C-alpha cells in the first residue's frame, strides 16, 4: 500500500512540475525568450503554425485524466509505467532549460529520452486490451506529438550545425520529413492507434497552413500527406465496420 501511494505521489509531482516549468518557460520567460520565439528563430520548414501547439493543452488535460484514473483504479500497468512517466516528465523539464539556453544539440538528447519513455509506456499499455482508454489515450496523443517534435528538434540541431543535407534544399528535406511522418501515421492506422495518426495529421495541417504559398515542396508534401492519412483512416474504418 505504501509503495502504491509513493508511486501515485511521485507521478503526480513529476507531472505537475513539468506543467509548472512549461508554463514559466513562456510566462517569465526562461532566459528571456519564449519557446516558440526560439523555434521561429531557427528557419526550418517542419514547424507547424503557432495554433497547432495548442495541442499541449490536450496533452496536459490527458495527463490529468490519467492521474485521476490512476488514483481511482491503480493497476499493474500503472506500476509498470510509472518510472517511464517520471522519466518523460523530468526529460521534458530538462528539454525546456536546454532549449531556452540554446543548447540545441543537448536538447535532442532530452527529446529522444522523452520519445523513448513514451514508446515504452505505449508498448506496456498496449500489451493488454483491458487497459482503460483513460490510461492509453493520453499517452497515445503525447507520443504522436513528440514523434513530430523529435523530427523537428533533430532538424533544428542539424541546421545549427550547418549540415548541408547532402546538398538537398531545406524545403525538399522538410518534404522528406513530412513523408516520413505520414508513414508513421499510416503504420499507426493499421495498428488501430487512430489517435496517434490524428495528432500527426494535426501537425501536418499546421505545417501546410504555415508554409502555404511559401514553399512548393512543403505544400505538396503536406497536401499529399493529409490526403493519404485521411483516406487510409476512412478506408480502414470502412473495412473494420464492413
PDB file of N, CA and C in Angstrom, residues 43-103:
ATOM      1  N   UNK A  43      15.249  28.717 -38.913  1.00  0.00           N
ATOM      2  CA  UNK A  43      14.455  28.594 -40.152  1.00  0.00           C
ATOM      3  C   UNK A  43      14.430  27.186 -40.760  1.00  0.00           C
ATOM      4  N   UNK A  44      13.582  26.351 -40.225  1.00  0.00           N
ATOM      5  CA  UNK A  44      13.348  25.044 -40.838  1.00  0.00           C
ATOM      6  C   UNK A  44      11.881  24.989 -41.266  1.00  0.00           C
ATOM      7  N   UNK A  45      11.569  24.128 -42.198  1.00  0.00           N
ATOM      8  CA  UNK A  45      10.235  24.076 -42.787  1.00  0.00           C
ATOM      9  C   UNK A  45       9.403  22.914 -42.242  1.00  0.00           C
ATOM     10  N   UNK A  46       9.668  22.557 -41.005  1.00  0.00           N
ATOM     11  CA  UNK A  46       8.941  21.435 -40.425  1.00  0.00           C
ATOM     12  C   UNK A  46       8.268  21.828 -39.111  1.00  0.00           C
ATOM     13  N   UNK A  47       8.061  23.108 -38.916  1.00  0.00           N
ATOM     14  CA  UNK A  47       7.424  23.593 -37.688  1.00  0.00           C
ATOM     15  C   UNK A  47       6.008  24.055 -38.016  1.00  0.00           C
ATOM     16  N   UNK A  48       4.987  23.500 -37.361  1.00  0.00           N
ATOM     17  CA  UNK A  48       3.601  23.887 -37.655  1.00  0.00           C
ATOM     18  C   UNK A  48       3.308  25.334 -37.263  1.00  0.00           C
ATOM     19  N   UNK A  49       2.196  25.849 -37.756  1.00  0.00           N
ATOM     20  CA  UNK A  49       1.731  27.182 -37.363  1.00  0.00           C
ATOM     21  C   UNK A  49       1.499  27.211 -35.859  1.00  0.00           C
ATOM     22  N   UNK A  50       1.596  28.407 -35.291  1.00  0.00           N
ATOM     23  CA  UNK A  50       1.515  28.557 -33.845  1.00  0.00           C
ATOM     24  C   UNK A  50       0.299  27.917 -33.202  1.00  0.00           C
ATOM     25  N   UNK A  51      -0.851  28.000 -33.871  1.00  0.00           N
ATOM     26  CA  UNK A  51      -2.073  27.470 -33.272  1.00  0.00           C
ATOM     27  C   UNK A  51      -1.990  25.969 -32.999  1.00  0.00           C
ATOM     28  N   UNK A  52      -1.171  25.263 -33.800  1.00  0.00           N
ATOM     29  CA  UNK A  52      -1.074  23.807 -33.667  1.00  0.00           C
ATOM     30  C   UNK A  52      -0.515  23.390 -32.303  1.00  0.00           C
ATOM     31  N   UNK A  53       0.261  24.301 -31.693  1.00  0.00           N
ATOM     32  CA  UNK A  53       0.869  23.974 -30.400  1.00  0.00           C
ATOM     33  C   UNK A  53      -0.141  24.001 -29.261  1.00  0.00           C
ATOM     34  N   UNK A  54      -1.373  24.416 -29.574  1.00  0.00           N
ATOM     35  CA  UNK A  54      -2.435  24.365 -28.565  1.00  0.00           C
ATOM     36  C   UNK A  54      -2.732  22.930 -28.159  1.00  0.00           C
ATOM     37  N   UNK A  55      -2.229  21.975 -28.937  1.00  0.00           N
ATOM     38  CA  UNK A  55      -2.427  20.571 -28.592  1.00  0.00           C
ATOM     39  C   UNK A  55      -1.805  20.224 -27.240  1.00  0.00           C
ATOM     40  N   UNK A  56      -0.846  21.062 -26.795  1.00  0.00           N
ATOM     41  CA  UNK A  56      -0.270  20.827 -25.471  1.00  0.00           C
ATOM     42  C   UNK A  56      -1.345  20.910 -24.392  1.00  0.00           C
ATOM     43  N   UNK A  57      -2.371  21.747 -24.625  1.00  0.00           N
ATOM     44  CA  UNK A  57      -3.474  21.818 -23.671  1.00  0.00           C
ATOM     45  C   UNK A  57      -4.186  20.478 -23.562  1.00  0.00           C
ATOM     46  N   UNK A  58      -4.348  19.811 -24.712  1.00  0.00           N
ATOM     47  CA  UNK A  58      -4.977  18.490 -24.729  1.00  0.00           C
ATOM     48  C   UNK A  58      -4.077  17.453 -24.071  1.00  0.00           C
ATOM     49  N   UNK A  59      -2.771  17.569 -24.309  1.00  0.00           N
ATOM     50  CA  UNK A  59      -1.820  16.634 -23.689  1.00  0.00           C
ATOM     51  C   UNK A  59      -1.836  16.786 -22.167  1.00  0.00           C
ATOM     52  N   UNK A  60      -1.799  18.028 -21.699  1.00  0.00           N
ATOM     53  CA  UNK A  60      -1.828  18.264 -20.253  1.00  0.00           C
ATOM     54  C   UNK A  60      -3.136  17.751 -19.642  1.00  0.00           C
ATOM     55  N   UNK A  61      -4.254  18.022 -20.325  1.00  0.00           N
ATOM     56  CA  UNK A  61      -5.552  17.557 -19.826  1.00  0.00           C
ATOM     57  C   UNK A  61      -5.573  16.030 -19.776  1.00  0.00           C
ATOM     58  N   UNK A  62      -4.983  15.400 -20.792  1.00  0.00           N
ATOM     59  CA  UNK A  62      -4.930  13.945 -20.837  1.00  0.00           C
ATOM     60  C   UNK A  62      -4.126  13.367 -19.680  1.00  0.00           C
ATOM     61  N   UNK A  63      -3.023  14.028 -19.352  1.00  0.00           N
ATOM     62  CA  UNK A  63      -2.206  13.558 -18.241  1.00  0.00           C
ATOM     63  C   UNK A  63      -2.933  13.706 -16.900  1.00  0.00           C
ATOM     64  N   UNK A  64      -3.718  14.785 -16.794  1.00  0.00           N
ATOM     65  CA  UNK A  64      -4.529  14.959 -15.581  1.00  0.00           C
ATOM     66  C   UNK A  64      -5.554  13.833 -15.486  1.00  0.00           C
ATOM     67  N   UNK A  65      -6.172  13.501 -16.625  1.00  0.00           N
ATOM     68  CA  UNK A  65      -7.143  12.396 -16.655  1.00  0.00           C
ATOM     69  C   UNK A  65      -6.463  11.091 -16.259  1.00  0.00           C
ATOM     70  N   UNK A  66      -5.228  10.890 -16.760  1.00  0.00           N
ATOM     71  CA  UNK A  66      -4.506   9.668 -16.400  1.00  0.00           C
ATOM     72  C   UNK A  66      -4.254   9.604 -14.896  1.00  0.00           C
ATOM     73  N   UNK A  67      -3.819  10.721 -14.315  1.00  0.00           N
ATOM     74  CA  UNK A  67      -3.533  10.741 -12.873  1.00  0.00           C
ATOM     75  C   UNK A  67      -4.795  10.424 -12.071  1.00  0.00           C
ATOM     76  N   UNK A  68      -5.917  11.000 -12.496  1.00  0.00           N
ATOM     77  CA  UNK A  68      -7.192  10.727 -11.808  1.00  0.00           C
ATOM     78  C   UNK A  68      -7.536   9.245 -11.911  1.00  0.00           C
ATOM     79  N   UNK A  69      -7.355   8.675 -13.114  1.00  0.00           N
ATOM     80  CA  UNK A  69      -7.667   7.257 -13.303  1.00  0.00           C
ATOM     81  C   UNK A  69      -6.724   6.372 -12.495  1.00  0.00           C
ATOM     82  N   UNK A  70      -5.480   6.826 -12.343  1.00  0.00           N
ATOM     83  CA  UNK A  70      -4.504   6.071 -11.555  1.00  0.00           C
ATOM     84  C   UNK A  70      -4.907   6.043 -10.085  1.00  0.00           C
ATOM     85  N   UNK A  71      -5.383   7.185  -9.566  1.00  0.00           N
ATOM     86  CA  UNK A  71      -5.820   7.244  -8.175  1.00  0.00           C
ATOM     87  C   UNK A  71      -7.131   6.485  -7.979  1.00  0.00           C
ATOM     88  N   UNK A  72      -7.961   6.500  -9.039  1.00  0.00           N
ATOM     89  CA  UNK A  72      -9.263   5.829  -8.953  1.00  0.00           C
ATOM     90  C   UNK A  72      -9.126   4.316  -8.973  1.00  0.00           C
ATOM     91  N   UNK A  73      -8.294   3.843  -9.927  1.00  0.00           N
ATOM     92  CA  UNK A  73      -8.095   2.398 -10.038  1.00  0.00           C
ATOM     93  C   UNK A  73      -6.648   2.123 -10.424  1.00  0.00           C
ATOM     94  N   UNK A  74      -5.847   1.785  -9.450  1.00  0.00           N
ATOM     95  CA  UNK A  74      -4.430   1.515  -9.668  1.00  0.00           C
ATOM     96  C   UNK A  74      -4.269   0.090 -10.182  1.00  0.00           C
ATOM     97  N   UNK A  75      -3.557  -0.059 -11.291  1.00  0.00           N
ATOM     98  CA  UNK A  75      -3.396  -1.375 -11.912  1.00  0.00           C
ATOM     99  C   UNK A  75      -1.913  -1.739 -12.021  1.00  0.00           C
ATOM    100  N   UNK A  76      -1.675  -2.983 -12.424  1.00  0.00           N
ATOM    101  CA  UNK A  76      -0.293  -3.438 -12.606  1.00  0.00           C
ATOM    102  C   UNK A  76       0.397  -2.654 -13.727  1.00  0.00           C
ATOM    103  N   UNK A  77      -0.391  -2.177 -14.704  1.00  0.00           N
ATOM    104  CA  UNK A  77       0.179  -1.367 -15.783  1.00  0.00           C
ATOM    105  C   UNK A  77       0.670  -0.022 -15.253  1.00  0.00           C
ATOM    106  N   UNK A  78      -0.076   0.547 -14.303  1.00  0.00           N
ATOM    107  CA  UNK A  78       0.358   1.805 -13.688  1.00  0.00           C
ATOM    108  C   UNK A  78       1.707   1.624 -12.992  1.00  0.00           C
ATOM    109  N   UNK A  79       1.828   0.507 -12.318  1.00  0.00           N
ATOM    110  CA  UNK A  79       3.096   0.216 -11.630  1.00  0.00           C
ATOM    111  C   UNK A  79       4.218  -0.003 -12.629  1.00  0.00           C
ATOM    112  N   UNK A  80       3.889  -0.597 -13.776  1.00  0.00           N
ATOM    113  CA  UNK A  80       4.915  -0.883 -14.785  1.00  0.00           C
ATOM    114  C   UNK A  80       5.400   0.377 -15.499  1.00  0.00           C
ATOM    115  N   UNK A  81       4.499   1.348 -15.691  1.00  0.00           N
ATOM    116  CA  UNK A  81       4.889   2.522 -16.493  1.00  0.00           C
ATOM    117  C   UNK A  81       5.369   3.700 -15.655  1.00  0.00           C
ATOM    118  N   UNK A  82       5.171   3.641 -14.343  1.00  0.00           N
ATOM    119  CA  UNK A  82       5.470   4.850 -13.567  1.00  0.00           C
ATOM    120  C   UNK A  82       6.913   5.354 -13.706  1.00  0.00           C
ATOM    121  N   UNK A  83       7.925   4.465 -13.810  1.00  0.00           N
ATOM    122  CA  UNK A  83       9.286   5.012 -13.988  1.00  0.00           C
ATOM    123  C   UNK A  83       9.415   5.789 -15.294  1.00  0.00           C
ATOM    124  N   UNK A  84       8.691   5.333 -16.313  1.00  0.00           N
ATOM    125  CA  UNK A  84       8.759   5.993 -17.618  1.00  0.00           C
ATOM    126  C   UNK A  84       7.993   7.304 -17.630  1.00  0.00           C
ATOM    127  N   UNK A  85       6.891   7.348 -16.882  1.00  0.00           N
ATOM    128  CA  UNK A  85       6.135   8.604 -16.780  1.00  0.00           C
ATOM    129  C   UNK A  85       6.989   9.666 -16.093  1.00  0.00           C
ATOM    130  N   UNK A  86       7.637   9.272 -15.013  1.00  0.00           N
ATOM    131  CA  UNK A  86       8.510  10.204 -14.294  1.00  0.00           C
ATOM    132  C   UNK A  86       9.684  10.619 -15.172  1.00  0.00           C
ATOM    133  N   UNK A  87      10.278   9.657 -15.874  1.00  0.00           N
ATOM    134  CA  UNK A  87      11.415   9.963 -16.757  1.00  0.00           C
ATOM    135  C   UNK A  87      11.014  10.931 -17.856  1.00  0.00           C
ATOM    136  N   UNK A  88       9.859  10.705 -18.463  1.00  0.00           N
ATOM    137  CA  UNK A  88       9.403  11.602 -19.533  1.00  0.00           C
ATOM    138  C   UNK A  88       9.165  13.013 -19.014  1.00  0.00           C
ATOM    139  N   UNK A  89       8.622  13.127 -17.806  1.00  0.00           N
ATOM    140  CA  UNK A  89       8.358  14.443 -17.221  1.00  0.00           C
ATOM    141  C   UNK A  89       9.658  15.178 -16.905  1.00  0.00           C
ATOM    142  N   UNK A  90      10.627  14.465 -16.314  1.00  0.00           N
ATOM    143  CA  UNK A  90      11.916  15.081 -15.987  1.00  0.00           C
ATOM    144  C   UNK A  90      12.690  15.446 -17.253  1.00  0.00           C
ATOM    145  N   UNK A  91      12.600  14.588 -18.267  1.00  0.00           N
ATOM    146  CA  UNK A  91      13.273  14.871 -19.541  1.00  0.00           C
ATOM    147  C   UNK A  91      12.632  16.076 -20.216  1.00  0.00           C
ATOM    148  N   UNK A  92      11.312  16.214 -20.061  1.00  0.00           N
ATOM    149  CA  UNK A  92      10.614  17.376 -20.617  1.00  0.00           C
ATOM    150  C   UNK A  92      11.104  18.662 -19.958  1.00  0.00           C
ATOM    151  N   UNK A  93      11.267  18.609 -18.640  1.00  0.00           N
ATOM    152  CA  UNK A  93      11.779  19.766 -17.904  1.00  0.00           C
ATOM    153  C   UNK A  93      13.202  20.093 -18.365  1.00  0.00           C
ATOM    154  N   UNK A  94      14.026  19.066 -18.490  1.00  0.00           N
ATOM    155  CA  UNK A  94      15.409  19.266 -18.946  1.00  0.00           C
ATOM    156  C   UNK A  94      15.420  19.874 -20.346  1.00  0.00           C
ATOM    157  N   UNK A  95      14.518  19.402 -21.201  1.00  0.00           N
ATOM    158  CA  UNK A  95      14.462  19.926 -22.569  1.00  0.00           C
ATOM    159  C   UNK A  95      14.171  21.423 -22.572  1.00  0.00           C
ATOM    160  N   UNK A  96      13.237  21.838 -21.731  1.00  0.00           N
ATOM    161  CA  UNK A  96      12.882  23.261 -21.666  1.00  0.00           C
ATOM    162  C   UNK A  96      14.116  24.112 -21.368  1.00  0.00           C
ATOM    163  N   UNK A  97      14.880  23.737 -20.364  1.00  0.00           N
ATOM    164  CA  UNK A  97      16.055  24.529 -19.992  1.00  0.00           C
ATOM    165  C   UNK A  97      17.142  24.468 -21.070  1.00  0.00           C
ATOM    166  N   UNK A  98      17.376  23.294 -21.628  1.00  0.00           N
ATOM    167  CA  UNK A  98      18.393  23.164 -22.685  1.00  0.00           C
ATOM    168  C   UNK A  98      18.002  23.969 -23.909  1.00  0.00           C
ATOM    169  N   UNK A  99      16.734  23.928 -24.259  1.00  0.00           N
ATOM    170  CA  UNK A  99      16.250  24.669 -25.437  1.00  0.00           C
ATOM    171  C   UNK A  99      16.336  26.169 -25.207  1.00  0.00           C
ATOM    172  N   UNK A 100      15.868  26.615 -24.047  1.00  0.00           N
ATOM    173  CA  UNK A 100      15.842  28.056 -23.765  1.00  0.00           C
ATOM    174  C   UNK A 100      17.237  28.640 -23.599  1.00  0.00           C
ATOM    175  N   UNK A 101      18.200  27.812 -23.200  1.00  0.00           N
ATOM    176  CA  UNK A 101      19.570  28.301 -23.106  1.00  0.00           C
ATOM    177  C   UNK A 101      20.367  27.965 -24.368  1.00  0.00           C
ATOM    178  N   UNK A 102      19.614  27.635 -25.420  1.00  0.00           N
ATOM    179  CA  UNK A 102      20.155  27.431 -26.775  1.00  0.00           C
ATOM    180  C   UNK A 102      21.197  26.312 -26.855  1.00  0.00           C
ATOM    181  N   UNK A 103      21.045  25.331 -25.997  1.00  0.00           N
ATOM    182  CA  UNK A 103      21.899  24.142 -26.070  1.00  0.00           C
ATOM    183  C   UNK A 103      21.171  23.118 -26.946  1.00  0.00           C
TER     184      UNK A 103
END
